């Protein structure tokens, strides 16, 4: 979910089941300063969410919940409890460690998401809206495209032909 949405770790931890709309392939995310936005999921991500929901069940509450060592969802008042941002980081640390891979942070996934969008030709304003940045300058800091790409963009322009003098 971190990779396919570009969400902040606290945003993912704050999602509830009611925020998930499989028909629209979207999640309603509350970001910084309680600003709401929709993020969209790939078909593969929808498949993974649906597999998770087969484990999680349909009770109202947090979309993503910690699982106890006994293999049960953490519940409070009959509802799944949400993951904290730190809990998400801890899961990543454990999973990457178990795989023998280099450590990654939740923000690494956000950075990659933004970079992949820009590499794919998505305009800066759309990328900004998807990740909930208040300023396009913040999103622009994630642009990893090389100078060659910028030069090639300018090469696509055609100057207007001058009109003949009368």
PDB file of C-alpha atoms in Angstrom:
ATOM      1  CA  UNK A   1       0.000   0.000   0.000  1.00  0.00           C
ATOM      2  CA  UNK A   2       2.878   2.371   0.715  1.00  0.00           C
ATOM      3  CA  UNK A   3       4.309   1.811  -2.755  1.00  0.00           C
ATOM      4  CA  UNK A   4       1.052   1.853  -4.704  1.00  0.00           C
ATOM      5  CA  UNK A   5      -0.483   4.933  -3.039  1.00  0.00           C
ATOM      6  CA  UNK A   6       2.411   7.123  -1.915  1.00  0.00           C
ATOM      7  CA  UNK A   7       0.639   7.578   1.415  1.00  0.00           C
ATOM      8  CA  UNK A   8       2.405   8.658   4.564  1.00  0.00           C
ATOM      9  CA  UNK A   9       2.646   5.959   7.216  1.00  0.00           C
ATOM     10  CA  UNK A  10       0.214   7.766   9.539  1.00  0.00           C
ATOM     11  CA  UNK A  11      -2.271   8.116   6.669  1.00  0.00           C
ATOM     12  CA  UNK A  12      -2.288   4.354   6.097  1.00  0.00           C
ATOM     13  CA  UNK A  13      -2.578   3.692   9.804  1.00  0.00           C
ATOM     14  CA  UNK A  14      -5.557   6.046   9.996  1.00  0.00           C
ATOM     15  CA  UNK A  15      -7.610   4.353   7.263  1.00  0.00           C
ATOM     16  CA  UNK A  16     -10.867   2.671   8.167  1.00  0.00           C
ATOM     17  CA  UNK A  17     -12.752   0.012   6.237  1.00  0.00           C
ATOM     18  CA  UNK A  18     -15.285   2.708   5.250  1.00  0.00           C
ATOM     19  CA  UNK A  19     -12.462   4.592   3.438  1.00  0.00           C
ATOM     20  CA  UNK A  20     -12.025   1.732   0.966  1.00  0.00           C
ATOM     21  CA  UNK A  21     -14.102   1.791  -2.238  1.00  0.00           C
ATOM     22  CA  UNK A  22     -13.265  -1.257  -4.358  1.00  0.00           C
ATOM     23  CA  UNK A  23     -15.612  -0.173  -7.169  1.00  0.00           C
ATOM     24  CA  UNK A  24     -13.770   3.133  -7.611  1.00  0.00           C
ATOM     25  CA  UNK A  25     -10.429   1.459  -6.732  1.00  0.00           C
ATOM     26  CA  UNK A  26      -9.858   4.216  -4.215  1.00  0.00           C
ATOM     27  CA  UNK A  27      -9.088   5.064  -0.618  1.00  0.00           C
ATOM     28  CA  UNK A  28     -10.253   8.241   1.118  1.00  0.00           C
ATOM     29  CA  UNK A  29      -7.159   9.480   2.941  1.00  0.00           C
ATOM     30  CA  UNK A  30      -6.940  12.120   5.641  1.00  0.00           C
ATOM     31  CA  UNK A  31      -3.572  13.805   5.409  1.00  0.00           C
ATOM     32  CA  UNK A  32      -1.814  16.585   7.220  1.00  0.00           C
ATOM     33  CA  UNK A  33      -4.093  19.233   8.727  1.00  0.00           C
ATOM     34  CA  UNK A  34      -7.023  16.808   8.182  1.00  0.00           C
ATOM     35  CA  UNK A  35      -7.094  17.489   4.436  1.00  0.00           C
ATOM     36  CA  UNK A  36      -8.932  14.719   2.598  1.00  0.00           C
ATOM     37  CA  UNK A  37      -7.974  13.322  -0.779  1.00  0.00           C
ATOM     38  CA  UNK A  38      -8.629  10.222  -2.827  1.00  0.00           C
ATOM     39  CA  UNK A  39      -5.813   7.900  -3.785  1.00  0.00           C
ATOM     40  CA  UNK A  40      -6.275   5.200  -6.371  1.00  0.00           C
ATOM     41  CA  UNK A  41      -5.137   1.599  -6.346  1.00  0.00           C
ATOM     42  CA  UNK A  42      -3.803  -0.562  -9.142  1.00  0.00           C
ATOM     43  CA  UNK A  43      -5.657  -3.773  -9.949  1.00  0.00           C
ATOM     44  CA  UNK A  44      -2.832  -5.710  -8.256  1.00  0.00           C
ATOM     45  CA  UNK A  45      -3.160  -3.599  -5.095  1.00  0.00           C
ATOM     46  CA  UNK A  46      -6.940  -4.193  -5.046  1.00  0.00           C
ATOM     47  CA  UNK A  47      -6.257  -7.931  -5.181  1.00  0.00           C
ATOM     48  CA  UNK A  48      -3.929  -7.675  -2.200  1.00  0.00           C
ATOM     49  CA  UNK A  49      -6.411  -5.585  -0.203  1.00  0.00           C
ATOM     50  CA  UNK A  50      -9.141  -8.116  -0.938  1.00  0.00           C
ATOM     51  CA  UNK A  51      -6.872 -10.938   0.268  1.00  0.00           C
ATOM     52  CA  UNK A  52      -6.212  -8.955   3.457  1.00  0.00           C
ATOM     53  CA  UNK A  53      -9.934  -8.354   3.950  1.00  0.00           C
ATOM     54  CA  UNK A  54     -10.534 -12.123   3.775  1.00  0.00           C
ATOM     55  CA  UNK A  55      -8.318 -12.321   6.894  1.00  0.00           C
ATOM     56  CA  UNK A  56      -9.455  -9.075   8.516  1.00  0.00           C
ATOM     57  CA  UNK A  57     -13.181  -9.572   8.043  1.00  0.00           C
ATOM     58  CA  UNK A  58     -15.919  -7.002   7.486  1.00  0.00           C
ATOM     59  CA  UNK A  59     -16.256  -5.478  10.965  1.00  0.00           C
ATOM     60  CA  UNK A  60     -16.186  -1.680  10.948  1.00  0.00           C
ATOM     61  CA  UNK A  61     -12.926  -0.202  12.184  1.00  0.00           C
ATOM     62  CA  UNK A  62      -9.349   0.227  11.041  1.00  0.00           C
ATOM     63  CA  UNK A  63      -8.553  -1.062   7.565  1.00  0.00           C
ATOM     64  CA  UNK A  64      -5.102  -2.251   8.645  1.00  0.00           C
ATOM     65  CA  UNK A  65      -4.703  -3.731  12.082  1.00  0.00           C
ATOM     66  CA  UNK A  66      -1.844  -5.379  13.971  1.00  0.00           C
ATOM     67  CA  UNK A  67      -1.942  -9.136  14.352  1.00  0.00           C
ATOM     68  CA  UNK A  68      -1.007 -10.638  17.718  1.00  0.00           C
ATOM     69  CA  UNK A  69       1.583 -13.381  18.103  1.00  0.00           C
ATOM     70  CA  UNK A  70      -1.407 -15.734  18.433  1.00  0.00           C
ATOM     71  CA  UNK A  71      -2.453 -14.747  14.903  1.00  0.00           C
ATOM     72  CA  UNK A  72      -5.496 -12.665  15.889  1.00  0.00           C
ATOM     73  CA  UNK A  73      -6.371  -9.121  14.921  1.00  0.00           C
ATOM     74  CA  UNK A  74      -6.024  -6.606  17.722  1.00  0.00           C
ATOM     75  CA  UNK A  75      -9.547  -5.522  18.610  1.00  0.00           C
ATOM     76  CA  UNK A  76     -11.097  -2.911  20.856  1.00  0.00           C
ATOM     77  CA  UNK A  77     -14.839  -2.886  21.488  1.00  0.00           C
ATOM     78  CA  UNK A  78     -15.319  -5.445  18.710  1.00  0.00           C
ATOM     79  CA  UNK A  79     -13.517  -3.321  16.105  1.00  0.00           C
ATOM     80  CA  UNK A  80     -10.077  -3.778  14.556  1.00  0.00           C
ATOM     81  CA  UNK A  81      -7.544  -1.325  16.043  1.00  0.00           C
ATOM     82  CA  UNK A  82      -5.444   0.703  13.616  1.00  0.00           C
ATOM     83  CA  UNK A  83      -1.722   0.405  13.074  1.00  0.00           C
ATOM     84  CA  UNK A  84       0.387   3.309  14.254  1.00  0.00           C
ATOM     85  CA  UNK A  85       2.942   4.946  12.007  1.00  0.00           C
ATOM     86  CA  UNK A  86       5.674   3.437  14.173  1.00  0.00           C
ATOM     87  CA  UNK A  87       3.997   0.044  13.904  1.00  0.00           C
ATOM     88  CA  UNK A  88       4.153   0.287  10.112  1.00  0.00           C
ATOM     89  CA  UNK A  89       7.860   1.181  10.301  1.00  0.00           C
ATOM     90  CA  UNK A  90       8.508  -1.728  12.642  1.00  0.00           C
ATOM     91  CA  UNK A  91       6.776  -4.169  10.273  1.00  0.00           C
ATOM     92  CA  UNK A  92       8.958  -2.964   7.394  1.00  0.00           C
ATOM     93  CA  UNK A  93      12.101  -3.317   9.482  1.00  0.00           C
ATOM     94  CA  UNK A  94      11.180  -6.891  10.463  1.00  0.00           C
ATOM     95  CA  UNK A  95      10.159  -7.958   6.947  1.00  0.00           C
ATOM     96  CA  UNK A  96      13.189  -6.481   5.183  1.00  0.00           C
ATOM     97  CA  UNK A  97      15.457  -7.929   7.884  1.00  0.00           C
ATOM     98  CA  UNK A  98      13.916 -11.381   7.494  1.00  0.00           C
ATOM     99  CA  UNK A  99      14.447 -11.154   3.732  1.00  0.00           C
ATOM    100  CA  UNK A 100      18.064 -10.122   4.210  1.00  0.00           C
ATOM    101  CA  UNK A 101      17.377  -6.904   2.297  1.00  0.00           C
ATOM    102  CA  UNK A 102      18.612  -3.411   3.044  1.00  0.00           C
ATOM    103  CA  UNK A 103      16.496  -1.412   5.467  1.00  0.00           C
ATOM    104  CA  UNK A 104      13.749   0.732   3.948  1.00  0.00           C
ATOM    105  CA  UNK A 105      11.541   3.347   5.566  1.00  0.00           C
ATOM    106  CA  UNK A 106       7.913   4.101   4.760  1.00  0.00           C
ATOM    107  CA  UNK A 107       9.081   7.392   3.281  1.00  0.00           C
ATOM    108  CA  UNK A 108      11.307   5.503   0.814  1.00  0.00           C
ATOM    109  CA  UNK A 109       8.122   4.071  -0.681  1.00  0.00           C
ATOM    110  CA  UNK A 110       6.537   7.529  -0.893  1.00  0.00           C
ATOM    111  CA  UNK A 111       9.656   8.918  -2.572  1.00  0.00           C
ATOM    112  CA  UNK A 112       9.663   6.028  -5.053  1.00  0.00           C
ATOM    113  CA  UNK A 113       5.943   6.469  -5.802  1.00  0.00           C
ATOM    114  CA  UNK A 114       6.429  10.144  -6.653  1.00  0.00           C
ATOM    115  CA  UNK A 115       9.546   9.441  -8.703  1.00  0.00           C
ATOM    116  CA  UNK A 116       7.803   6.668 -10.647  1.00  0.00           C
ATOM    117  CA  UNK A 117       4.840   8.951 -11.432  1.00  0.00           C
ATOM    118  CA  UNK A 118       7.130  11.689 -12.731  1.00  0.00           C
ATOM    119  CA  UNK A 119       9.252   9.180 -14.687  1.00  0.00           C
ATOM    120  CA  UNK A 120       6.045   7.906 -16.319  1.00  0.00           C
ATOM    121  CA  UNK A 121       5.246  11.418 -17.559  1.00  0.00           C
ATOM    122  CA  UNK A 122       2.582  12.310 -14.993  1.00  0.00           C
ATOM    123  CA  UNK A 123       2.465  16.078 -14.591  1.00  0.00           C
ATOM    124  CA  UNK A 124       3.680  17.662 -11.379  1.00  0.00           C
ATOM    125  CA  UNK A 125       0.225  18.983 -10.387  1.00  0.00           C
ATOM    126  CA  UNK A 126      -1.330  15.503 -10.589  1.00  0.00           C
ATOM    127  CA  UNK A 127       1.516  13.950  -8.592  1.00  0.00           C
ATOM    128  CA  UNK A 128       1.139  16.749  -6.027  1.00  0.00           C
ATOM    129  CA  UNK A 129      -2.596  16.062  -5.669  1.00  0.00           C
ATOM    130  CA  UNK A 130      -2.081  12.308  -5.320  1.00  0.00           C
ATOM    131  CA  UNK A 131       0.397  12.644  -2.461  1.00  0.00           C
ATOM    132  CA  UNK A 132      -1.288  15.559  -0.708  1.00  0.00           C
ATOM    133  CA  UNK A 133       1.516  18.101  -0.892  1.00  0.00           C
ATOM    134  CA  UNK A 134       0.385  21.670  -0.234  1.00  0.00           C
ATOM    135  CA  UNK A 135       3.042  23.088  -2.549  1.00  0.00           C
ATOM    136  CA  UNK A 136       4.219  21.917  -5.981  1.00  0.00           C
ATOM    137  CA  UNK A 137       7.744  22.870  -4.876  1.00  0.00           C
ATOM    138  CA  UNK A 138       7.655  20.036  -2.327  1.00  0.00           C
ATOM    139  CA  UNK A 139       6.695  17.515  -5.005  1.00  0.00           C
ATOM    140  CA  UNK A 140       9.331  18.897  -7.387  1.00  0.00           C
ATOM    141  CA  UNK A 141      12.051  17.990  -4.866  1.00  0.00           C
ATOM    142  CA  UNK A 142      11.300  14.323  -5.596  1.00  0.00           C
ATOM    143  CA  UNK A 143      11.924  14.718  -9.349  1.00  0.00           C
ATOM    144  CA  UNK A 144      14.804  12.376 -10.137  1.00  0.00           C
ATOM    145  CA  UNK A 145      14.628  12.662 -13.915  1.00  0.00           C
ATOM    146  CA  UNK A 146      17.958  13.540 -15.472  1.00  0.00           C
ATOM    147  CA  UNK A 147      18.795  16.721 -17.336  1.00  0.00           C
ATOM    148  CA  UNK A 148      18.640  14.763 -20.599  1.00  0.00           C
ATOM    149  CA  UNK A 149      14.891  14.239 -20.067  1.00  0.00           C
ATOM    150  CA  UNK A 150      14.372  17.969 -19.617  1.00  0.00           C
ATOM    151  CA  UNK A 151      16.420  18.709 -22.741  1.00  0.00           C
ATOM    152  CA  UNK A 152      14.374  16.166 -24.732  1.00  0.00           C
ATOM    153  CA  UNK A 153      11.175  17.839 -23.513  1.00  0.00           C
ATOM    154  CA  UNK A 154      12.353  21.166 -24.948  1.00  0.00           C
ATOM    155  CA  UNK A 155      13.345  19.456 -28.208  1.00  0.00           C
ATOM    156  CA  UNK A 156       9.679  18.506 -28.712  1.00  0.00           C
ATOM    157  CA  UNK A 157       8.733  22.149 -29.113  1.00  0.00           C
ATOM    158  CA  UNK A 158       8.359  23.662 -32.549  1.00  0.00           C
ATOM    159  CA  UNK A 159       8.801  27.362 -32.967  1.00  0.00           C
ATOM    160  CA  UNK A 160       6.024  29.005 -34.949  1.00  0.00           C
ATOM    161  CA  UNK A 161       6.971  29.756 -38.550  1.00  0.00           C
ATOM    162  CA  UNK A 162       7.385  33.459 -39.235  1.00  0.00           C
ATOM    163  CA  UNK A 163       4.741  35.021 -41.441  1.00  0.00           C
ATOM    164  CA  UNK A 164       5.882  36.533 -44.694  1.00  0.00           C
ATOM    165  CA  UNK A 165       6.061  40.305 -44.676  1.00  0.00           C
ATOM    166  CA  UNK A 166       3.439  41.925 -46.834  1.00  0.00           C
TER     167      UNK A 166
END
